[in-house]
Short mmCIF file of N, CA, C and O in Angstrom, two decimals:
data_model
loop_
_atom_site.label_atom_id
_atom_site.label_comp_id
_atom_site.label_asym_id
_atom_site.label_seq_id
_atom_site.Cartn_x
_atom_site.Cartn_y
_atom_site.Cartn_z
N UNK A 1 -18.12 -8.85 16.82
CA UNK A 1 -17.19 -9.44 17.75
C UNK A 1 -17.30 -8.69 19.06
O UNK A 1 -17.32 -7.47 19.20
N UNK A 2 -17.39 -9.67 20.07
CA UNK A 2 -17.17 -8.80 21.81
C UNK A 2 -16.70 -9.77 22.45
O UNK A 2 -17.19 -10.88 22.70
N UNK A 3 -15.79 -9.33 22.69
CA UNK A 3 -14.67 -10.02 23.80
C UNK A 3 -14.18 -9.01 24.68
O UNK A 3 -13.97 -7.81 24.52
N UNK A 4 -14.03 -9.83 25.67
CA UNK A 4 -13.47 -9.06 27.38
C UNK A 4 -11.98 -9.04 27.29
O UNK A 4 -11.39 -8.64 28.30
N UNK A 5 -11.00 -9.53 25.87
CA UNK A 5 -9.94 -9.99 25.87
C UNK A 5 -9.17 -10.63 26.97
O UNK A 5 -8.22 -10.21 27.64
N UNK A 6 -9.82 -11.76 26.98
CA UNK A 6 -9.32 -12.28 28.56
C UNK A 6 -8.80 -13.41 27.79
O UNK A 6 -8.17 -14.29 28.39
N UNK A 7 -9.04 -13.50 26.16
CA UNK A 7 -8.51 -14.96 25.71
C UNK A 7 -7.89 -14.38 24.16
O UNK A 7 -8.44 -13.33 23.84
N UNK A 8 -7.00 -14.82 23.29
CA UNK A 8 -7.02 -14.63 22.00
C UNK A 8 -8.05 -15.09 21.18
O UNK A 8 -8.48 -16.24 21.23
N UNK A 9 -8.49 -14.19 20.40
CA UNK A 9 -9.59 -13.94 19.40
C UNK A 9 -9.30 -14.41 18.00
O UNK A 9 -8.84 -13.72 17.09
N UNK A 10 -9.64 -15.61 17.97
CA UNK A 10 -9.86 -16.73 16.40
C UNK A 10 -10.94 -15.91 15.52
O UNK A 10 -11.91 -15.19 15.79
N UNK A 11 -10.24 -16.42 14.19
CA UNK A 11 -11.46 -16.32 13.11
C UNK A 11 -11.11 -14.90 12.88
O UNK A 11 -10.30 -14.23 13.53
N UNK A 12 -12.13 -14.39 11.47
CA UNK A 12 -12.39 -13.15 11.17
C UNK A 12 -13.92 -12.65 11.66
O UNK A 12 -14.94 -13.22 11.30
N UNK A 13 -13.89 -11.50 12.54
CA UNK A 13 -15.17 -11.07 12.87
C UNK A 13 -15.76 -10.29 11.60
O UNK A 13 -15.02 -9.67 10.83
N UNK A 14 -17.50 -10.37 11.38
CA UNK A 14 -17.71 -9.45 10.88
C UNK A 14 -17.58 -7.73 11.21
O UNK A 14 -17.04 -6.88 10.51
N UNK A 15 -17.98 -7.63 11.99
CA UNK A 15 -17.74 -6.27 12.37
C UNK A 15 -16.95 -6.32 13.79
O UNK A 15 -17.07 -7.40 14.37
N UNK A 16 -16.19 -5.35 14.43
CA UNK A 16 -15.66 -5.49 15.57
C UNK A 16 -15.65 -3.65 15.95
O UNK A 16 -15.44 -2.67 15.23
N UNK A 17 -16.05 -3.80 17.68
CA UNK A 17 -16.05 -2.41 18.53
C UNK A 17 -15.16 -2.22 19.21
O UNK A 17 -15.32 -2.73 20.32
N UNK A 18 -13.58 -1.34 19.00
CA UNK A 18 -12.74 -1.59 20.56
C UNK A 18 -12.73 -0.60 21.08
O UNK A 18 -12.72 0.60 20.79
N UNK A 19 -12.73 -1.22 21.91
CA UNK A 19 -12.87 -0.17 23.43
C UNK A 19 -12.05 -0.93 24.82
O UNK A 19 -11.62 -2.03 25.15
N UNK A 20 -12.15 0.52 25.37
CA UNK A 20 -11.23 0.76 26.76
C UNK A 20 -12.03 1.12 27.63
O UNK A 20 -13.02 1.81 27.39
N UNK A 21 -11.58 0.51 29.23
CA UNK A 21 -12.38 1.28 30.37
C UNK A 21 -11.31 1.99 30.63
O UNK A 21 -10.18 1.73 30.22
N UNK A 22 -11.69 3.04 31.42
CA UNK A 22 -10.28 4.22 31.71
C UNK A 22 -10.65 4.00 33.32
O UNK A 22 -11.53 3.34 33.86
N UNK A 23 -9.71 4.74 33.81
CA UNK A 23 -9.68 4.26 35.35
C UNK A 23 -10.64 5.49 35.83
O UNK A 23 -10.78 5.45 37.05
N UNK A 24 -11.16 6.31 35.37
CA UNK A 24 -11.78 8.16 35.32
C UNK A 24 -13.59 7.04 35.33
O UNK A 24 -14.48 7.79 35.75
N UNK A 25 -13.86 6.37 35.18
CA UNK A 25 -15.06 5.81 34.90
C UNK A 25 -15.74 5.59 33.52
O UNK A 25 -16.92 5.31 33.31
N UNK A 26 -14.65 5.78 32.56
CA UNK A 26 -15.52 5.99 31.75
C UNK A 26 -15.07 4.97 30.72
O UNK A 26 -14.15 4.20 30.98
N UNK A 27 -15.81 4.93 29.33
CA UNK A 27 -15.21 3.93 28.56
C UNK A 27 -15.01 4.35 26.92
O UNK A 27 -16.01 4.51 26.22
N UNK A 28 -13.99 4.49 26.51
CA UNK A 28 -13.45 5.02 25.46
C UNK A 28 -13.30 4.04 24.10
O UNK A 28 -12.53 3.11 23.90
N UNK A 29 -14.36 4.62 23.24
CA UNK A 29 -13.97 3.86 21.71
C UNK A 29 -12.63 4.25 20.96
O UNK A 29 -12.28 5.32 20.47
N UNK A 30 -11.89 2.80 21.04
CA UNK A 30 -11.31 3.58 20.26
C UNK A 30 -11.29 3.19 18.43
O UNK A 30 -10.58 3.92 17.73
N UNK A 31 -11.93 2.28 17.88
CA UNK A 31 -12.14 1.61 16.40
C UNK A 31 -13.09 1.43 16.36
O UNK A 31 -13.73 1.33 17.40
N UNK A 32 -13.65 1.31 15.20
CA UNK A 32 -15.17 0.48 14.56
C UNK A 32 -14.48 0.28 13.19
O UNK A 32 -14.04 1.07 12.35
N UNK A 33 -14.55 -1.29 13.28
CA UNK A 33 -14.24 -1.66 11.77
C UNK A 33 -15.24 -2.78 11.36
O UNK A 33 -15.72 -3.66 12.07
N UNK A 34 -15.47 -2.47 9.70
CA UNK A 34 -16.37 -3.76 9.52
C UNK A 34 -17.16 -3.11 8.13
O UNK A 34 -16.98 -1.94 7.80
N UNK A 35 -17.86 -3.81 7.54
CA UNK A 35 -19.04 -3.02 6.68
C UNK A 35 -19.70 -1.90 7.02
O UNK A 35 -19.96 -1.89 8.22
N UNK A 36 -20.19 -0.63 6.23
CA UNK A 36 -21.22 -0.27 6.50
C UNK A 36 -22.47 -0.28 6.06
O UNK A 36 -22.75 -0.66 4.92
N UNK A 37 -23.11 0.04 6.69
CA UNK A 37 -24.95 -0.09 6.69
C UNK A 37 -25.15 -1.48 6.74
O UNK A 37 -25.69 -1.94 5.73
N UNK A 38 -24.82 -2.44 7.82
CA UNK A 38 -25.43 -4.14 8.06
C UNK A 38 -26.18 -4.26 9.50
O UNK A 38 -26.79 -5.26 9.89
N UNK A 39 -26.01 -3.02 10.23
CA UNK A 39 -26.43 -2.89 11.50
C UNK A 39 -25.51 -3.55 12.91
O UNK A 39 -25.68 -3.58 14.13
N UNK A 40 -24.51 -4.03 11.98
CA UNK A 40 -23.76 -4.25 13.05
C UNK A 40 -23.13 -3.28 14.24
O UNK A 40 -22.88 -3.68 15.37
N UNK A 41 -22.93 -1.98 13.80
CA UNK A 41 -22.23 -0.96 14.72
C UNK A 41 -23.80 -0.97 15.45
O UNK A 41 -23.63 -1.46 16.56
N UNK A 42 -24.90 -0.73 15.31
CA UNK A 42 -25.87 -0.41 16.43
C UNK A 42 -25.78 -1.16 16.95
O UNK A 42 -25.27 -0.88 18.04
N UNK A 43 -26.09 -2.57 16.79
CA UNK A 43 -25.83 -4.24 17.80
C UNK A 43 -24.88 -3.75 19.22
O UNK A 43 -25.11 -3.55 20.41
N UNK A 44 -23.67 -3.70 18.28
CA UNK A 44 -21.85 -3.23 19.29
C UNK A 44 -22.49 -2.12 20.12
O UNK A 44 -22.09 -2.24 21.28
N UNK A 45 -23.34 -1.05 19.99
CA UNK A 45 -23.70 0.40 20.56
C UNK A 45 -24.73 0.24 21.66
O UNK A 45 -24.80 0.79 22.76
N UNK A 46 -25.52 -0.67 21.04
CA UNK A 46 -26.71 -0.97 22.11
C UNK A 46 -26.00 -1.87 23.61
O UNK A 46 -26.15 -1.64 24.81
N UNK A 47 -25.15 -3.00 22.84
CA UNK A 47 -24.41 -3.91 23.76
C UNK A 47 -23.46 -2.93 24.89
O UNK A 47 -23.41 -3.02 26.11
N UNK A 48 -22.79 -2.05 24.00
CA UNK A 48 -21.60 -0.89 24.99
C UNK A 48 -22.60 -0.48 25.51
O UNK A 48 -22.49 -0.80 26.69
N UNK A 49 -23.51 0.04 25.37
CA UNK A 49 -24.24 0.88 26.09
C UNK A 49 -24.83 0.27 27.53
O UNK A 49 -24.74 0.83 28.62
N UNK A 50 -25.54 -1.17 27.21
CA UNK A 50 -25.68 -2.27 27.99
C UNK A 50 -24.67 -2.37 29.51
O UNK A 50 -24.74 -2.38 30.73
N UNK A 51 -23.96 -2.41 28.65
CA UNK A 51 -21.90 -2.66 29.54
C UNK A 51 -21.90 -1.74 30.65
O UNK A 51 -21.63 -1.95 31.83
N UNK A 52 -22.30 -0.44 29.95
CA UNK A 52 -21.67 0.54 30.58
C UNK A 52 -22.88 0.98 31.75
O UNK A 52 -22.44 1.48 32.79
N UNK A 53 -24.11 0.86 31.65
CA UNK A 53 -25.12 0.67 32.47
C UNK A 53 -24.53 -0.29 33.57
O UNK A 53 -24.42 0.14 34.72
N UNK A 54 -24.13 -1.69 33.25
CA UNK A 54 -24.24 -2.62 34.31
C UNK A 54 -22.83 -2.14 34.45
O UNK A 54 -22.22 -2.74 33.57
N UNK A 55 -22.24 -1.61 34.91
CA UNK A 55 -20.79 -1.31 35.22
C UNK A 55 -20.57 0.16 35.94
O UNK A 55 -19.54 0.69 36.34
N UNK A 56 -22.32 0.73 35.93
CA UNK A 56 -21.90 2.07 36.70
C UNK A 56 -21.08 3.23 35.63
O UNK A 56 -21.22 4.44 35.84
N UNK A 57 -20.65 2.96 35.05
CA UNK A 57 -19.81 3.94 33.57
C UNK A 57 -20.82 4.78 33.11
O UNK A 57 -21.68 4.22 32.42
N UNK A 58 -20.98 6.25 33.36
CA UNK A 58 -21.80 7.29 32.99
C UNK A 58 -21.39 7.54 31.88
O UNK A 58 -22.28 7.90 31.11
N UNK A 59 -20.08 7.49 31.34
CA UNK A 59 -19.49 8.28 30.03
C UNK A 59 -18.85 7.36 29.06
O UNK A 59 -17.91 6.62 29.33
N UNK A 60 -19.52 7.50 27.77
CA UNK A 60 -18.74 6.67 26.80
C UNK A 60 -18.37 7.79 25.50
O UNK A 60 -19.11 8.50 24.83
N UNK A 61 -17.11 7.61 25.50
CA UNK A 61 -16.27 8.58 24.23
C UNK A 61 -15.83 8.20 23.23
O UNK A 61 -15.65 6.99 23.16
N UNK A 62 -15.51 8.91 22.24
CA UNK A 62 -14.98 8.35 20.85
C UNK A 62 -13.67 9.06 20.34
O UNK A 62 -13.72 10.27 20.13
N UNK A 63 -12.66 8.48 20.17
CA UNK A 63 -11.46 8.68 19.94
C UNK A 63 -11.42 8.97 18.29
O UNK A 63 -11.26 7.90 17.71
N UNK A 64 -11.49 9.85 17.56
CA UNK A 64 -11.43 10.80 16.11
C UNK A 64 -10.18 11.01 16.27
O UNK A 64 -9.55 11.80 16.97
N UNK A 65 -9.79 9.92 15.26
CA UNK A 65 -8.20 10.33 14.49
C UNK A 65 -8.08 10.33 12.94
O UNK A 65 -9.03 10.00 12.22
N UNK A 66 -6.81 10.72 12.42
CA UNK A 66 -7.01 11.05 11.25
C UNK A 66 -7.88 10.32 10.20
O UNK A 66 -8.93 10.75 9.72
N UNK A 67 -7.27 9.12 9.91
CA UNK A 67 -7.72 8.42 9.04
C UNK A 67 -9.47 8.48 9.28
O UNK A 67 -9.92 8.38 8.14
N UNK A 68 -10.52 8.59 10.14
CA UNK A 68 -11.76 9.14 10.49
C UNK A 68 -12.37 10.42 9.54
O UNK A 68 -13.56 10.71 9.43
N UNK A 69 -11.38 10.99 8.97
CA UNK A 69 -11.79 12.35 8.19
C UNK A 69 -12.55 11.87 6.92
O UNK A 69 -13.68 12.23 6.59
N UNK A 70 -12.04 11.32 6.51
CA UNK A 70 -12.32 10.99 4.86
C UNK A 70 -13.96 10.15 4.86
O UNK A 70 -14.68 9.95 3.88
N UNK A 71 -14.19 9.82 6.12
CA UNK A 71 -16.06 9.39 6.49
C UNK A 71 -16.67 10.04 7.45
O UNK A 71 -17.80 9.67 7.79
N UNK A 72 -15.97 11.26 8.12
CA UNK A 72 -16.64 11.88 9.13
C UNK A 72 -17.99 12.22 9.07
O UNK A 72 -18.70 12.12 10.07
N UNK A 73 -18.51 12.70 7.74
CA UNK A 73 -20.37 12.48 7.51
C UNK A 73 -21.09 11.23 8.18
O UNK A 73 -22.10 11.17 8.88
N UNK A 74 -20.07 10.09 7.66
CA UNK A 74 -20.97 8.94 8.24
C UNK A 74 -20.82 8.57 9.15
O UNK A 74 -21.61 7.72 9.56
N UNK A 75 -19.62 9.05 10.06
CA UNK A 75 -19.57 8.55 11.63
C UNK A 75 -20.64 9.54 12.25
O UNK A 75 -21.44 9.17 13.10
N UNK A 76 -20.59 10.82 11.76
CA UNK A 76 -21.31 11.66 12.77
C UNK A 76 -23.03 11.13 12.30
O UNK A 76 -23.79 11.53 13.18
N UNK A 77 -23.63 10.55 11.44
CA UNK A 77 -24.52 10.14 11.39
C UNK A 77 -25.39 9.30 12.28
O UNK A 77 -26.48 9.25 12.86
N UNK A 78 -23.64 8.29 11.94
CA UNK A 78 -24.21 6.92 12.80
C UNK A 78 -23.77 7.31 14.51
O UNK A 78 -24.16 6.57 15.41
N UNK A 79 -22.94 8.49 14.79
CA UNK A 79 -23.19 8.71 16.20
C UNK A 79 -24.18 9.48 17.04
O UNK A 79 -24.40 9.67 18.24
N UNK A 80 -24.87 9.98 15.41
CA UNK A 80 -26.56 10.95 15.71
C UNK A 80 -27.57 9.75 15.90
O UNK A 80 -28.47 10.07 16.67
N UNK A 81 -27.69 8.41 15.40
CA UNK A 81 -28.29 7.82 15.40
C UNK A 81 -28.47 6.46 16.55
O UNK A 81 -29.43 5.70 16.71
N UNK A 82 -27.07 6.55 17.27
CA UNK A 82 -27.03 6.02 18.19
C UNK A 82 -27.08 6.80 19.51
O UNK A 82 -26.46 6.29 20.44
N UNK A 83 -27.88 8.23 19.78
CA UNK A 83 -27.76 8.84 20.67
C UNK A 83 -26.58 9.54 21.04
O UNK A 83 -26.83 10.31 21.97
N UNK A 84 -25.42 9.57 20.68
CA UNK A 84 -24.43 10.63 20.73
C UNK A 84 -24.11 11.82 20.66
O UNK A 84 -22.93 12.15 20.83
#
Protein backbone atom coordinates (compact mmCIF):
# COMPACT_ATOMS: atom_id res chain seq x y z
CA UNK A 1 0.00 0.00 0.00
CA UNK A 2 1.24 3.84 -0.80
CA UNK A 3 -0.85 6.51 -0.42
CA UNK A 4 -0.17 10.32 -0.04
CA UNK A 5 -3.32 10.12 2.33
CA UNK A 6 -4.95 12.73 0.50
CA UNK A 7 -8.05 10.22 0.23
CA UNK A 8 -9.41 7.29 2.61
CA UNK A 9 -7.80 3.99 2.02
CA UNK A 10 -10.34 0.95 0.96
CA UNK A 11 -9.67 -2.67 1.08
CA UNK A 12 -7.02 -4.65 3.03
CA UNK A 13 -3.40 -3.93 1.87
CA UNK A 14 -0.99 -6.61 1.71
CA UNK A 15 1.76 -5.06 3.25
CA UNK A 16 1.69 -1.30 4.26
CA UNK A 17 4.86 1.49 5.05
CA UNK A 18 3.85 4.60 7.30
CA UNK A 19 5.56 7.31 7.25
CA UNK A 20 5.90 11.04 8.00
CA UNK A 21 7.68 14.04 6.42
CA UNK A 22 8.91 16.18 9.37
CA UNK A 23 9.26 19.79 8.73
CA UNK A 24 13.54 19.23 9.72
CA UNK A 25 13.65 17.56 6.04
CA UNK A 26 13.48 14.46 6.78
CA UNK A 27 11.11 11.48 6.65
CA UNK A 28 10.29 9.27 9.53
CA UNK A 29 9.01 5.52 9.56
CA UNK A 30 6.89 5.09 11.70
CA UNK A 31 5.16 1.08 11.03
CA UNK A 32 5.79 -1.75 8.72
CA UNK A 33 3.06 -4.14 8.86
CA UNK A 34 2.32 -7.11 6.69
CA UNK A 35 3.98 -10.67 6.13
CA UNK A 36 7.40 -11.46 6.39
CA UNK A 37 9.85 -12.59 3.80
CA UNK A 38 7.29 -11.69 0.46
CA UNK A 39 9.51 -8.76 -0.48
CA UNK A 40 7.12 -6.44 0.07
CA UNK A 41 9.03 -4.17 2.75
CA UNK A 42 12.00 -3.83 0.00
CA UNK A 43 9.29 -2.74 -2.83
CA UNK A 44 7.92 0.11 0.19
CA UNK A 45 12.07 0.83 0.80
CA UNK A 46 13.15 1.16 -2.67
CA UNK A 47 9.80 3.36 -3.41
CA UNK A 48 10.63 5.65 0.13
CA UNK A 49 13.81 5.84 -0.95
CA UNK A 50 12.63 6.95 -4.55
CA UNK A 51 10.31 9.70 -2.59
CA UNK A 52 12.83 10.92 -0.70
CA UNK A 53 15.39 11.48 -3.63
CA UNK A 54 12.67 13.34 -5.66
CA UNK A 55 11.74 15.47 -2.66
CA UNK A 56 15.29 16.63 -1.74
CA UNK A 57 14.87 14.55 1.88
CA UNK A 58 18.55 13.47 2.77
CA UNK A 59 17.35 11.58 5.94
CA UNK A 60 15.04 8.74 6.43
CA UNK A 61 14.51 7.30 10.17
CA UNK A 62 12.91 4.59 11.96
CA UNK A 63 10.85 5.00 14.95
CA UNK A 64 11.74 1.54 17.48
CA UNK A 65 9.11 1.14 19.95
CA UNK A 66 8.32 -1.43 22.24
CA UNK A 67 6.32 -3.89 20.73
CA UNK A 68 9.61 -3.91 17.89
CA UNK A 69 11.66 -5.91 20.60
CA UNK A 70 10.31 -9.27 20.37
CA UNK A 71 11.67 -9.15 16.21
CA UNK A 72 14.44 -6.76 16.57
CA UNK A 73 16.88 -9.56 14.81
CA UNK A 74 14.66 -9.27 11.91
CA UNK A 75 14.14 -5.63 11.63
CA UNK A 76 17.80 -5.02 12.03
CA UNK A 77 18.34 -7.52 9.21
CA UNK A 78 15.94 -6.26 6.94
CA UNK A 79 17.33 -2.63 7.78
CA UNK A 80 21.02 -4.16 6.96
CA UNK A 81 19.61 -5.22 3.84
CA UNK A 82 17.99 -2.26 2.74
CA UNK A 83 21.06 -0.06 3.27
CA UNK A 84 20.42 1.27 6.75
Amino acid sequence: MLSACEKAIRGQPDFSLIAEYSEEGKITIADMKGPPDNGYGLICMKHLKEIAREQNMPVITFDLVKRDWNHIDRLIHFLRKTSF
